[in-house]
Amino acid sequence: MNGVHDMGGIQNMGPVFYEKDEPVFHAPWEARAYALVRAVRAWRKWNADANRDGIERIPPAEYLRMSYYERWVAALVEQIVEHGLATRAEVESGRALQGSGTLKPVLMEDTVPAFVSQWTTLAARDLPVAPRFKNGQAVRARNIHPAGHTRLPRYARGKAGTIVRDHGVHVFPDTNARFQGEKPQHVYSVRFAARELWGDQASPHDSVHIDLWDDYLDHAGSHS
Amino acid sequence: MKHKVGPRNGARVVARAWVDLEYRERLLADGTSAVAEFGYGAAQGEYLVVVENQPKVHNLIVCTLCSCYPWPVLGLPPIWYKSSAYRSRAVIDPRGVLREFGLDLPGTRKFAFGTALLRSVIWSYRSARRAVRN
């Protein structure tokens, strides 16, 4: 989705503020939000790509207004409702409706560490999928604009680069996010000269390496 | 997350790489396995790539699309890393962003890594060079 989350290259976001001795959480509610998301995710009702997709579906003005953990909570609420873990009325009232079900296992204080540590977002797959490209090969990122989740940033589309590392086989976020299959395929680190991306204003010495999936790439010279 | 996971984990990994050249090679070749030797891994560290700063190469890691970060070795991402300013500007103006951190690198080659599924870690090459000479 060509959403506001795809921020690479936007220029009016102001300076970068560095907070010295920053605490892990800035308020108790942030720690609660973090814990809540990790606890619910441990039931594995949706995958990591669906989780990112949920955050990207926050309307742009809201997305920019919200802090990181506010986005987590907003996306969590929508996904809890979408996946039937609770109704919107239950979320708003903070109370379970009479007769609503209980998720198993019930999460208790002493079972939290074991239960939550099961949550991983492992996307690598040990499958004999052939790579379409090899190291050193010239490629071009496809000029595609998927309406759903994608990890192909807008600023790289249509640009020419070089494969510098094969990261092996991983699930394809675009389909996995919408539960349309894992479509496992090779992911590569692709080097783009900064000038290919940004023109002459960029330093001729700089480059950007982007992790890109097979389905995002064409052989150099072809246009899609 | 507040007490067991944080940048000290990553510091231990890097410190070992400074003094143990075989470990350094393993770390650069397969970051995930080398970091797992310390028992660090799991959520947001399932696939780690470690890159090395060198005298003329400075690496800058950014996730422009969300805020991917190697939790098991560096902890939860700091505010600046998650900010719109950093996510938008790191790829188009890496030198300007670094200047705001007080780091001016004229004449240095720079690679900005846009992370996606991968969580990357940077460590300094200079100390490793000292280890080589020792």
mmCIF file of C-alpha atoms in Angstrom:
data_model
loop_
_atom_site.group_PDB
_atom_site.id
_atom_site.type_symbol
_atom_site.label_atom_id
_atom_site.label_comp_id
_atom_site.label_asym_id
_atom_site.label_seq_id
_atom_site.Cartn_x
_atom_site.Cartn_y
_atom_site.Cartn_z
ATOM 1 C CA MET A 1 0.000 0.000 0.000
ATOM 2 C CA ASN A 2 1.319 3.438 -0.888
ATOM 3 C CA GLY A 3 0.787 4.534 2.699
ATOM 4 C CA VAL A 4 2.369 7.154 4.912
ATOM 5 C CA HIS A 5 4.270 4.379 6.729
ATOM 6 C CA ASP A 6 6.498 4.078 3.623
ATOM 7 C CA MET A 7 8.576 7.049 4.748
ATOM 8 C CA GLY A 8 11.927 6.666 2.994
ATOM 9 C CA GLY A 9 12.786 9.948 1.257
ATOM 10 C CA ILE A 10 10.189 12.258 2.858
ATOM 11 C CA GLN A 11 12.024 15.489 3.709
ATOM 12 C CA ASN A 12 9.877 17.610 6.022
ATOM 13 C CA MET A 13 9.816 15.444 9.149
ATOM 14 C CA GLY A 14 12.157 17.716 11.124
ATOM 15 C CA PRO A 15 15.390 16.944 12.986
ATOM 16 C CA VAL A 16 16.187 13.635 14.698
ATOM 17 C CA PHE A 17 15.954 14.003 18.478
ATOM 18 C CA TYR A 18 18.291 11.875 20.556
ATOM 19 C CA GLU A 19 17.229 11.278 24.148
ATOM 20 C CA LYS A 20 20.183 10.604 26.441
ATOM 21 C CA ASP A 21 19.694 7.732 28.925
ATOM 22 C CA GLU A 22 16.328 6.944 27.433
ATOM 23 C CA PRO A 23 14.183 4.626 29.589
ATOM 24 C CA VAL A 24 12.924 1.350 28.052
ATOM 25 C CA PHE A 25 9.359 2.577 28.538
ATOM 26 C CA HIS A 26 8.359 6.212 28.962
ATOM 27 C CA ALA A 27 5.188 5.476 30.918
ATOM 28 C CA PRO A 28 3.628 2.428 32.597
ATOM 29 C CA TRP A 29 0.959 2.204 29.863
ATOM 30 C CA GLU A 30 3.671 1.625 27.235
ATOM 31 C CA ALA A 31 4.921 -1.424 29.110
ATOM 32 C CA ARG A 32 1.316 -2.640 29.408
ATOM 33 C CA ALA A 33 0.740 -2.115 25.678
ATOM 34 C CA TYR A 34 3.904 -4.049 24.899
ATOM 35 C CA ALA A 35 2.946 -6.873 27.265
ATOM 36 C CA LEU A 36 -0.600 -6.995 25.904
ATOM 37 C CA VAL A 37 0.570 -7.324 22.303
ATOM 38 C CA ARG A 38 3.109 -10.019 23.154
ATOM 39 C CA ALA A 39 0.538 -11.930 25.180
ATOM 40 C CA VAL A 40 -2.164 -11.843 22.484
ATOM 41 C CA ARG A 41 0.326 -12.612 19.714
ATOM 42 C CA ALA A 42 1.403 -15.737 21.576
ATOM 43 C CA TRP A 43 -1.979 -17.296 20.687
ATOM 44 C CA ARG A 44 -0.785 -17.090 17.066
ATOM 45 C CA LYS A 45 -4.091 -15.967 15.592
ATOM 46 C CA TRP A 46 -2.200 -13.870 13.056
ATOM 47 C CA ASN A 47 1.385 -13.664 11.787
ATOM 48 C CA ALA A 48 4.013 -10.913 11.916
ATOM 49 C CA ASP A 49 3.243 -9.687 8.400
ATOM 50 C CA ALA A 50 -0.457 -9.383 9.256
ATOM 51 C CA ASN A 51 0.620 -7.453 12.331
ATOM 52 C CA ARG A 52 2.586 -4.942 10.232
ATOM 53 C CA ASP A 53 -0.299 -4.788 7.771
ATOM 54 C CA GLY A 54 -2.604 -3.882 10.667
ATOM 55 C CA ILE A 55 -0.367 -0.964 11.646
ATOM 56 C CA GLU A 56 -0.130 0.188 8.016
ATOM 57 C CA ARG A 57 -3.937 0.231 7.733
ATOM 58 C CA ILE A 58 -4.195 2.956 10.391
ATOM 59 C CA PRO A 59 -5.453 6.055 8.506
ATOM 60 C CA PRO A 60 -2.491 8.333 7.619
ATOM 61 C CA ALA A 61 -3.408 11.349 9.756
ATOM 62 C CA GLU A 62 -3.910 9.054 12.752
ATOM 63 C CA TYR A 63 -0.687 7.171 12.011
ATOM 64 C CA LEU A 64 1.382 10.359 12.097
ATOM 65 C CA ARG A 65 -0.325 11.649 15.230
ATOM 66 C CA MET A 66 0.178 8.415 17.183
ATOM 67 C CA SER A 67 3.297 7.292 19.036
ATOM 68 C CA TYR A 68 4.822 3.865 18.397
ATOM 69 C CA TYR A 69 2.927 2.088 21.179
ATOM 70 C CA GLU A 70 -0.311 3.933 20.405
ATOM 71 C CA ARG A 71 -0.085 2.366 16.940
ATOM 72 C CA TRP A 72 0.498 -1.029 18.517
ATOM 73 C CA VAL A 73 -2.651 -0.714 20.592
ATOM 74 C CA ALA A 74 -4.763 0.677 17.713
ATOM 75 C CA ALA A 75 -3.748 -2.196 15.422
ATOM 76 C CA LEU A 76 -4.199 -4.747 18.208
ATOM 77 C CA VAL A 77 -7.780 -3.637 18.846
ATOM 78 C CA GLU A 78 -8.688 -3.901 15.150
ATOM 79 C CA GLN A 79 -7.108 -7.348 14.900
ATOM 80 C CA ILE A 80 -8.709 -8.616 18.097
ATOM 81 C CA VAL A 81 -12.064 -7.649 16.586
ATOM 82 C CA GLU A 82 -11.274 -8.984 13.086
ATOM 83 C CA HIS A 83 -10.165 -12.348 14.432
ATOM 84 C CA GLY A 84 -13.112 -12.674 16.747
ATOM 85 C CA LEU A 85 -11.174 -12.656 20.027
ATOM 86 C CA ALA A 86 -13.512 -9.942 21.317
ATOM 87 C CA THR A 87 -16.250 -7.737 19.934
ATOM 88 C CA ARG A 88 -15.807 -3.988 19.530
ATOM 89 C CA ALA A 89 -18.395 -3.484 22.275
ATOM 90 C CA GLU A 90 -16.326 -5.662 24.608
ATOM 91 C CA VAL A 91 -13.166 -3.700 23.818
ATOM 92 C CA GLU A 92 -14.941 -0.379 24.406
ATOM 93 C CA SER A 93 -16.609 -1.444 27.638
ATOM 94 C CA GLY A 94 -13.580 -3.353 28.915
ATOM 95 C CA ARG A 95 -15.873 -6.227 29.944
ATOM 96 C CA ALA A 96 -16.540 -9.629 28.389
ATOM 97 C CA LEU A 97 -20.116 -10.070 27.212
ATOM 98 C CA GLN A 98 -22.129 -12.766 28.890
ATOM 99 C CA GLY A 99 -21.533 -16.119 27.256
ATOM 100 C CA SER A 100 -18.392 -15.100 25.340
ATOM 101 C CA GLY A 101 -15.681 -17.746 25.032
ATOM 102 C CA THR A 102 -12.314 -18.003 26.763
ATOM 103 C CA LEU A 103 -9.025 -18.501 24.926
ATOM 104 C CA LYS A 104 -7.008 -21.527 25.935
ATOM 105 C CA PRO A 105 -4.544 -21.692 27.498
ATOM 106 C CA VAL A 106 -5.641 -19.021 29.952
ATOM 107 C CA LEU A 107 -2.645 -16.781 30.573
ATOM 108 C CA MET A 108 -1.711 -16.660 34.260
ATOM 109 C CA GLU A 109 1.156 -14.780 35.867
ATOM 110 C CA ASP A 110 3.288 -17.896 36.380
ATOM 111 C CA THR A 111 2.793 -19.147 32.813
ATOM 112 C CA VAL A 112 3.657 -15.828 31.140
ATOM 113 C CA PRO A 113 7.415 -16.371 30.576
ATOM 114 C CA ALA A 114 7.022 -19.806 28.926
ATOM 115 C CA PHE A 115 3.943 -18.817 26.925
ATOM 116 C CA VAL A 116 5.246 -15.510 25.665
ATOM 117 C CA SER A 117 8.694 -16.846 24.797
ATOM 118 C CA GLN A 118 6.995 -19.159 22.272
ATOM 119 C CA TRP A 119 6.222 -16.114 20.195
ATOM 120 C CA THR A 120 8.706 -15.775 17.409
ATOM 121 C CA THR A 121 8.272 -14.325 13.982
ATOM 122 C CA LEU A 122 10.602 -16.760 12.255
ATOM 123 C CA ALA A 123 10.132 -16.203 8.534
ATOM 124 C CA ALA A 124 13.003 -18.355 7.213
ATOM 125 C CA ARG A 125 11.962 -21.634 5.614
ATOM 126 C CA ASP A 126 14.237 -24.625 5.056
ATOM 127 C CA LEU A 127 12.859 -25.375 1.604
ATOM 128 C CA PRO A 128 14.654 -26.178 -1.671
ATOM 129 C CA VAL A 129 13.390 -23.139 -3.561
ATOM 130 C CA ALA A 130 15.697 -22.118 -6.417
ATOM 131 C CA PRO A 131 16.970 -18.515 -6.357
ATOM 132 C CA ARG A 132 16.149 -16.426 -9.448
ATOM 133 C CA PHE A 133 19.287 -14.328 -9.011
ATOM 134 C CA LYS A 134 22.867 -14.747 -7.857
ATOM 135 C CA ASN A 135 25.399 -12.491 -6.174
ATOM 136 C CA GLY A 136 26.737 -9.736 -8.400
ATOM 137 C CA GLN A 137 23.791 -9.892 -10.780
ATOM 138 C CA ALA A 138 22.209 -6.641 -12.000
ATOM 139 C CA VAL A 139 18.506 -6.346 -11.199
ATOM 140 C CA ARG A 140 15.712 -3.817 -11.373
ATOM 141 C CA ALA A 141 13.053 -3.429 -8.688
ATOM 142 C CA ARG A 142 9.601 -3.835 -10.185
ATOM 143 C CA ASN A 143 7.432 -0.763 -10.561
ATOM 144 C CA ILE A 144 4.458 -2.255 -8.747
ATOM 145 C CA HIS A 145 2.003 -0.687 -6.317
ATOM 146 C CA PRO A 146 0.309 -3.464 -4.339
ATOM 147 C CA ALA A 147 -2.864 -2.332 -2.559
ATOM 148 C CA GLY A 148 -1.990 -4.510 0.451
ATOM 149 C CA HIS A 149 1.121 -5.095 2.546
ATOM 150 C CA THR A 150 4.504 -5.043 0.817
ATOM 151 C CA ARG A 151 8.150 -4.671 1.830
ATOM 152 C CA LEU A 152 9.200 -3.049 -1.439
ATOM 153 C CA PRO A 153 9.681 0.625 -0.527
ATOM 154 C CA ARG A 154 8.254 3.169 -2.955
ATOM 155 C CA TYR A 155 11.589 4.969 -3.415
ATOM 156 C CA ALA A 156 13.229 1.824 -4.839
ATOM 157 C CA ARG A 157 10.577 0.910 -7.413
ATOM 158 C CA GLY A 158 11.813 0.954 -10.998
ATOM 159 C CA LYS A 159 15.417 1.457 -9.820
ATOM 160 C CA ALA A 160 18.457 -0.573 -10.875
ATOM 161 C CA GLY A 161 20.607 -2.346 -8.303
ATOM 162 C CA THR A 162 22.979 -5.251 -7.700
ATOM 163 C CA ILE A 163 22.486 -8.442 -5.676
ATOM 164 C CA VAL A 164 25.094 -8.445 -2.898
ATOM 165 C CA ARG A 165 23.910 -11.240 -0.603
ATOM 166 C CA ASP A 166 21.395 -14.088 -0.733
ATOM 167 C CA HIS A 167 19.627 -14.343 2.630
ATOM 168 C CA GLY A 168 18.001 -17.683 1.769
ATOM 169 C CA VAL A 169 14.332 -18.648 1.625
ATOM 170 C CA HIS A 170 11.740 -16.691 3.599
ATOM 171 C CA VAL A 171 7.966 -16.294 3.527
ATOM 172 C CA PHE A 172 6.623 -13.640 1.165
ATOM 173 C CA PRO A 173 5.112 -10.794 3.239
ATOM 174 C CA ASP A 174 2.653 -9.613 0.565
ATOM 175 C CA THR A 175 0.681 -12.876 0.543
ATOM 176 C CA ASN A 176 1.413 -13.974 4.113
ATOM 177 C CA ALA A 177 0.000 -10.736 5.557
ATOM 178 C CA ARG A 178 -3.413 -11.449 4.037
ATOM 179 C CA PHE A 179 -3.353 -15.227 4.773
ATOM 180 C CA GLN A 180 -2.966 -16.052 1.067
ATOM 181 C CA GLY A 181 -0.089 -18.459 1.592
ATOM 182 C CA GLU A 182 3.570 -18.210 2.558
ATOM 183 C CA LYS A 183 4.886 -18.335 -1.029
ATOM 184 C CA PRO A 184 8.450 -18.981 0.232
ATOM 185 C CA GLN A 185 11.188 -17.453 -1.908
ATOM 186 C CA HIS A 186 14.712 -16.070 -1.776
ATOM 187 C CA VAL A 187 15.400 -12.699 -0.200
ATOM 188 C CA TYR A 188 18.462 -10.727 -1.225
ATOM 189 C CA SER A 189 20.334 -7.700 -0.032
ATOM 190 C CA VAL A 190 20.219 -5.441 -3.090
ATOM 191 C CA ARG A 191 22.622 -2.515 -3.362
ATOM 192 C CA PHE A 192 21.355 0.669 -4.981
ATOM 193 C CA ALA A 193 23.722 3.567 -5.638
ATOM 194 C CA ALA A 194 22.405 6.606 -3.752
ATOM 195 C CA ARG A 195 22.511 8.521 -7.052
ATOM 196 C CA GLU A 196 20.286 5.923 -8.739
ATOM 197 C CA LEU A 197 17.703 6.586 -6.026
ATOM 198 C CA TRP A 198 18.090 10.331 -5.428
ATOM 199 C CA GLY A 199 19.961 11.786 -8.407
ATOM 200 C CA ASP A 200 22.976 14.073 -8.393
ATOM 201 C CA GLN A 201 22.221 15.583 -4.995
ATOM 202 C CA ALA A 202 23.372 12.308 -3.387
ATOM 203 C CA SER A 203 27.021 11.498 -2.692
ATOM 204 C CA PRO A 204 28.587 9.313 -5.402
ATOM 205 C CA HIS A 205 30.112 7.233 -2.576
ATOM 206 C CA ASP A 206 26.861 6.321 -0.813
ATOM 207 C CA SER A 207 24.575 3.412 -1.428
ATOM 208 C CA VAL A 208 21.475 1.898 0.119
ATOM 209 C CA HIS A 209 21.132 -1.852 0.688
ATOM 210 C CA ILE A 210 17.535 -3.049 0.757
ATOM 211 C CA ASP A 211 16.298 -6.552 1.589
ATOM 212 C CA LEU A 212 14.117 -7.544 -1.361
ATOM 213 C CA TRP A 213 12.204 -10.718 -2.216
ATOM 214 C CA ASP A 214 12.400 -12.539 -5.575
ATOM 215 C CA ASP A 215 8.913 -11.356 -6.549
ATOM 216 C CA TYR A 216 10.004 -7.691 -6.238
ATOM 217 C CA LEU A 217 12.781 -8.045 -8.824
ATOM 218 C CA ASP A 218 13.354 -8.325 -12.552
ATOM 219 C CA HIS A 219 16.554 -8.892 -14.481
ATOM 220 C CA ALA A 220 18.233 -5.568 -15.289
ATOM 221 C CA GLY A 221 17.206 -4.132 -18.609
ATOM 222 C CA SER A 222 13.639 -5.358 -18.383
ATOM 223 C CA HIS A 223 10.829 -2.992 -17.454
ATOM 224 C CA SER A 224 7.585 -3.991 -15.820
ATOM 225 C CA MET B 1 12.381 -6.696 28.487
ATOM 226 C CA LYS B 2 13.493 -4.073 30.962
ATOM 227 C CA HIS B 3 15.996 -6.199 32.814
ATOM 228 C CA LYS B 4 17.202 -9.096 30.672
ATOM 229 C CA VAL B 5 17.290 -7.671 27.173
ATOM 230 C CA GLY B 6 19.178 -4.578 26.105
ATOM 231 C CA PRO B 7 22.250 -3.155 24.402
ATOM 232 C CA ARG B 8 24.582 -4.793 26.939
ATOM 233 C CA ASN B 9 23.850 -8.119 25.230
ATOM 234 C CA GLY B 10 25.058 -6.709 21.938
ATOM 235 C CA ALA B 11 28.079 -5.166 23.654
ATOM 236 C CA ARG B 12 29.118 -8.609 24.934
ATOM 237 C CA VAL B 13 28.896 -10.020 21.412
ATOM 238 C CA VAL B 14 30.968 -7.175 19.954
ATOM 239 C CA ALA B 15 33.552 -7.324 22.752
ATOM 240 C CA ARG B 16 34.128 -10.996 22.020
ATOM 241 C CA ALA B 17 34.488 -10.270 18.300
ATOM 242 C CA TRP B 18 37.196 -7.707 19.129
ATOM 243 C CA VAL B 19 39.401 -10.257 20.865
ATOM 244 C CA ASP B 20 38.421 -13.519 19.153
ATOM 245 C CA LEU B 21 39.048 -13.342 15.424
ATOM 246 C CA GLU B 22 37.473 -16.723 14.691
ATOM 247 C CA TYR B 23 34.321 -15.560 16.430
ATOM 248 C CA ARG B 24 34.423 -12.334 14.413
ATOM 249 C CA GLU B 25 34.441 -14.374 11.199
ATOM 250 C CA ARG B 26 31.512 -16.500 12.367
ATOM 251 C CA LEU B 27 29.635 -13.370 13.408
ATOM 252 C CA LEU B 28 30.024 -11.750 10.001
ATOM 253 C CA ALA B 29 29.226 -14.959 8.092
ATOM 254 C CA ASP B 30 26.184 -16.036 10.115
ATOM 255 C CA GLY B 31 25.081 -13.470 12.689
ATOM 256 C CA THR B 32 22.125 -15.500 13.940
ATOM 257 C CA SER B 33 24.189 -18.581 14.925
ATOM 258 C CA ALA B 34 27.100 -16.587 16.329
ATOM 259 C CA VAL B 35 24.787 -14.485 18.513
ATOM 260 C CA ALA B 36 22.957 -17.665 19.615
ATOM 261 C CA GLU B 37 26.239 -18.874 21.161
ATOM 262 C CA PHE B 38 25.502 -16.333 23.899
ATOM 263 C CA GLY B 39 21.949 -17.629 24.261
ATOM 264 C CA TYR B 40 20.480 -14.542 22.603
ATOM 265 C CA GLY B 41 17.750 -14.991 20.021
ATOM 266 C CA ALA B 42 13.980 -15.437 19.607
ATOM 267 C CA ALA B 43 11.508 -12.633 18.910
ATOM 268 C CA GLN B 44 12.897 -10.013 16.522
ATOM 269 C CA GLY B 45 16.261 -11.734 16.392
ATOM 270 C CA GLU B 46 15.337 -14.775 14.306
ATOM 271 C CA TYR B 47 17.586 -13.745 11.449
ATOM 272 C CA LEU B 48 20.477 -11.443 12.251
ATOM 273 C CA VAL B 49 23.008 -9.942 9.888
ATOM 274 C CA VAL B 50 26.064 -8.272 11.388
ATOM 275 C CA VAL B 51 27.985 -5.681 9.405
ATOM 276 C CA GLU B 52 31.263 -4.072 10.289
ATOM 277 C CA ASN B 53 32.261 -0.418 10.129
ATOM 278 C CA GLN B 54 35.639 0.109 8.512
ATOM 279 C CA PRO B 55 37.950 3.113 8.234
ATOM 280 C CA LYS B 56 36.225 4.238 5.023
ATOM 281 C CA VAL B 57 32.873 2.516 5.366
ATOM 282 C CA HIS B 58 30.222 3.621 7.816
ATOM 283 C CA ASN B 59 27.017 1.631 8.115
ATOM 284 C CA LEU B 60 23.724 3.154 9.143
ATOM 285 C CA ILE B 61 20.744 0.901 9.812
ATOM 286 C CA VAL B 62 17.183 2.033 9.283
ATOM 287 C CA CYS B 63 13.772 0.482 8.804
ATOM 288 C CA THR B 64 11.899 2.991 6.670
ATOM 289 C CA LEU B 65 8.672 0.936 6.642
ATOM 290 C CA CYS B 66 8.222 0.238 10.369
ATOM 291 C CA SER B 67 10.880 -0.002 13.084
ATOM 292 C CA CYS B 68 12.543 -3.438 12.704
ATOM 293 C CA TYR B 69 15.246 -3.686 15.354
ATOM 294 C CA PRO B 70 17.356 -6.567 16.755
ATOM 295 C CA TRP B 71 15.624 -6.788 20.155
ATOM 296 C CA PRO B 72 17.649 -9.699 21.637
ATOM 297 C CA VAL B 73 20.979 -7.877 21.239
ATOM 298 C CA LEU B 74 20.041 -4.181 21.413
ATOM 299 C CA GLY B 75 16.759 -4.106 23.343
ATOM 300 C CA LEU B 76 13.611 -2.332 22.240
ATOM 301 C CA PRO B 77 14.229 0.445 19.713
ATOM 302 C CA PRO B 78 14.862 3.949 21.083
ATOM 303 C CA ILE B 79 12.598 6.878 20.252
ATOM 304 C CA TRP B 80 14.928 8.354 17.626
ATOM 305 C CA TYR B 81 15.059 5.065 15.689
ATOM 306 C CA LYS B 82 11.247 4.873 15.578
ATOM 307 C CA SER B 83 10.787 8.551 14.715
ATOM 308 C CA SER B 84 9.368 9.733 11.395
ATOM 309 C CA ALA B 85 12.393 12.026 11.038
ATOM 310 C CA TYR B 86 14.913 9.176 11.160
ATOM 311 C CA ARG B 87 12.862 6.715 9.106
ATOM 312 C CA SER B 88 12.293 9.262 6.326
ATOM 313 C CA ARG B 89 15.695 10.929 6.167
ATOM 314 C CA ALA B 90 18.256 8.193 6.849
ATOM 315 C CA VAL B 91 18.113 6.900 3.274
ATOM 316 C CA ILE B 92 18.082 10.264 1.461
ATOM 317 C CA ASP B 93 20.285 12.317 3.806
ATOM 318 C CA PRO B 94 22.434 9.891 5.858
ATOM 319 C CA ARG B 95 25.242 12.399 6.361
ATOM 320 C CA GLY B 96 22.846 15.085 7.585
ATOM 321 C CA VAL B 97 21.250 12.655 10.040
ATOM 322 C CA LEU B 98 24.647 11.595 11.402
ATOM 323 C CA ARG B 99 25.676 15.236 11.831
ATOM 324 C CA GLU B 100 22.653 15.687 14.101
ATOM 325 C CA PHE B 101 24.137 12.894 16.234
ATOM 326 C CA GLY B 102 27.443 14.811 16.316
ATOM 327 C CA LEU B 103 29.188 12.559 13.798
ATOM 328 C CA ASP B 104 30.679 14.266 10.751
ATOM 329 C CA LEU B 105 32.118 11.914 8.147
ATOM 330 C CA PRO B 106 33.516 13.866 5.212
ATOM 331 C CA GLY B 107 35.029 11.644 2.564
ATOM 332 C CA THR B 108 33.689 8.481 4.115
ATOM 333 C CA ARG B 109 31.827 5.986 2.048
ATOM 334 C CA LYS B 110 28.546 5.182 3.613
ATOM 335 C CA PHE B 111 26.109 2.354 3.231
ATOM 336 C CA ALA B 112 22.624 2.825 4.559
ATOM 337 C CA PHE B 113 20.876 -0.481 5.106
ATOM 338 C CA GLY B 114 17.119 -0.538 4.773
ATOM 339 C CA THR B 115 16.083 -3.462 6.930
ATOM 340 C CA ALA B 116 12.948 -5.451 6.371
ATOM 341 C CA LEU B 117 12.771 -9.000 7.567
ATOM 342 C CA LEU B 118 16.352 -8.853 8.727
ATOM 343 C CA ARG B 119 17.629 -7.276 11.855
ATOM 344 C CA SER B 120 21.069 -5.852 11.393
ATOM 345 C CA VAL B 121 23.706 -4.979 13.938
ATOM 346 C CA ILE B 122 26.677 -2.706 13.392
ATOM 347 C CA TRP B 123 29.906 -2.869 15.245
ATOM 348 C CA SER B 124 33.086 -0.922 15.043
ATOM 349 C CA TYR B 125 35.945 -2.266 12.947
ATOM 350 C CA ARG B 126 38.622 -0.110 14.518
ATOM 351 C CA SER B 127 38.875 -2.060 17.746
ATOM 352 C CA ALA B 128 39.027 -5.283 15.808
ATOM 353 C CA ARG B 129 41.984 -3.880 13.892
ATOM 354 C CA ARG B 130 43.743 -3.228 17.169
ATOM 355 C CA ALA B 131 43.074 -6.826 18.103
ATOM 356 C CA VAL B 132 44.640 -7.962 14.830
ATOM 357 C CA ARG B 133 47.825 -5.998 15.495
ATOM 358 C CA ASN B 134 48.041 -7.303 19.042
#
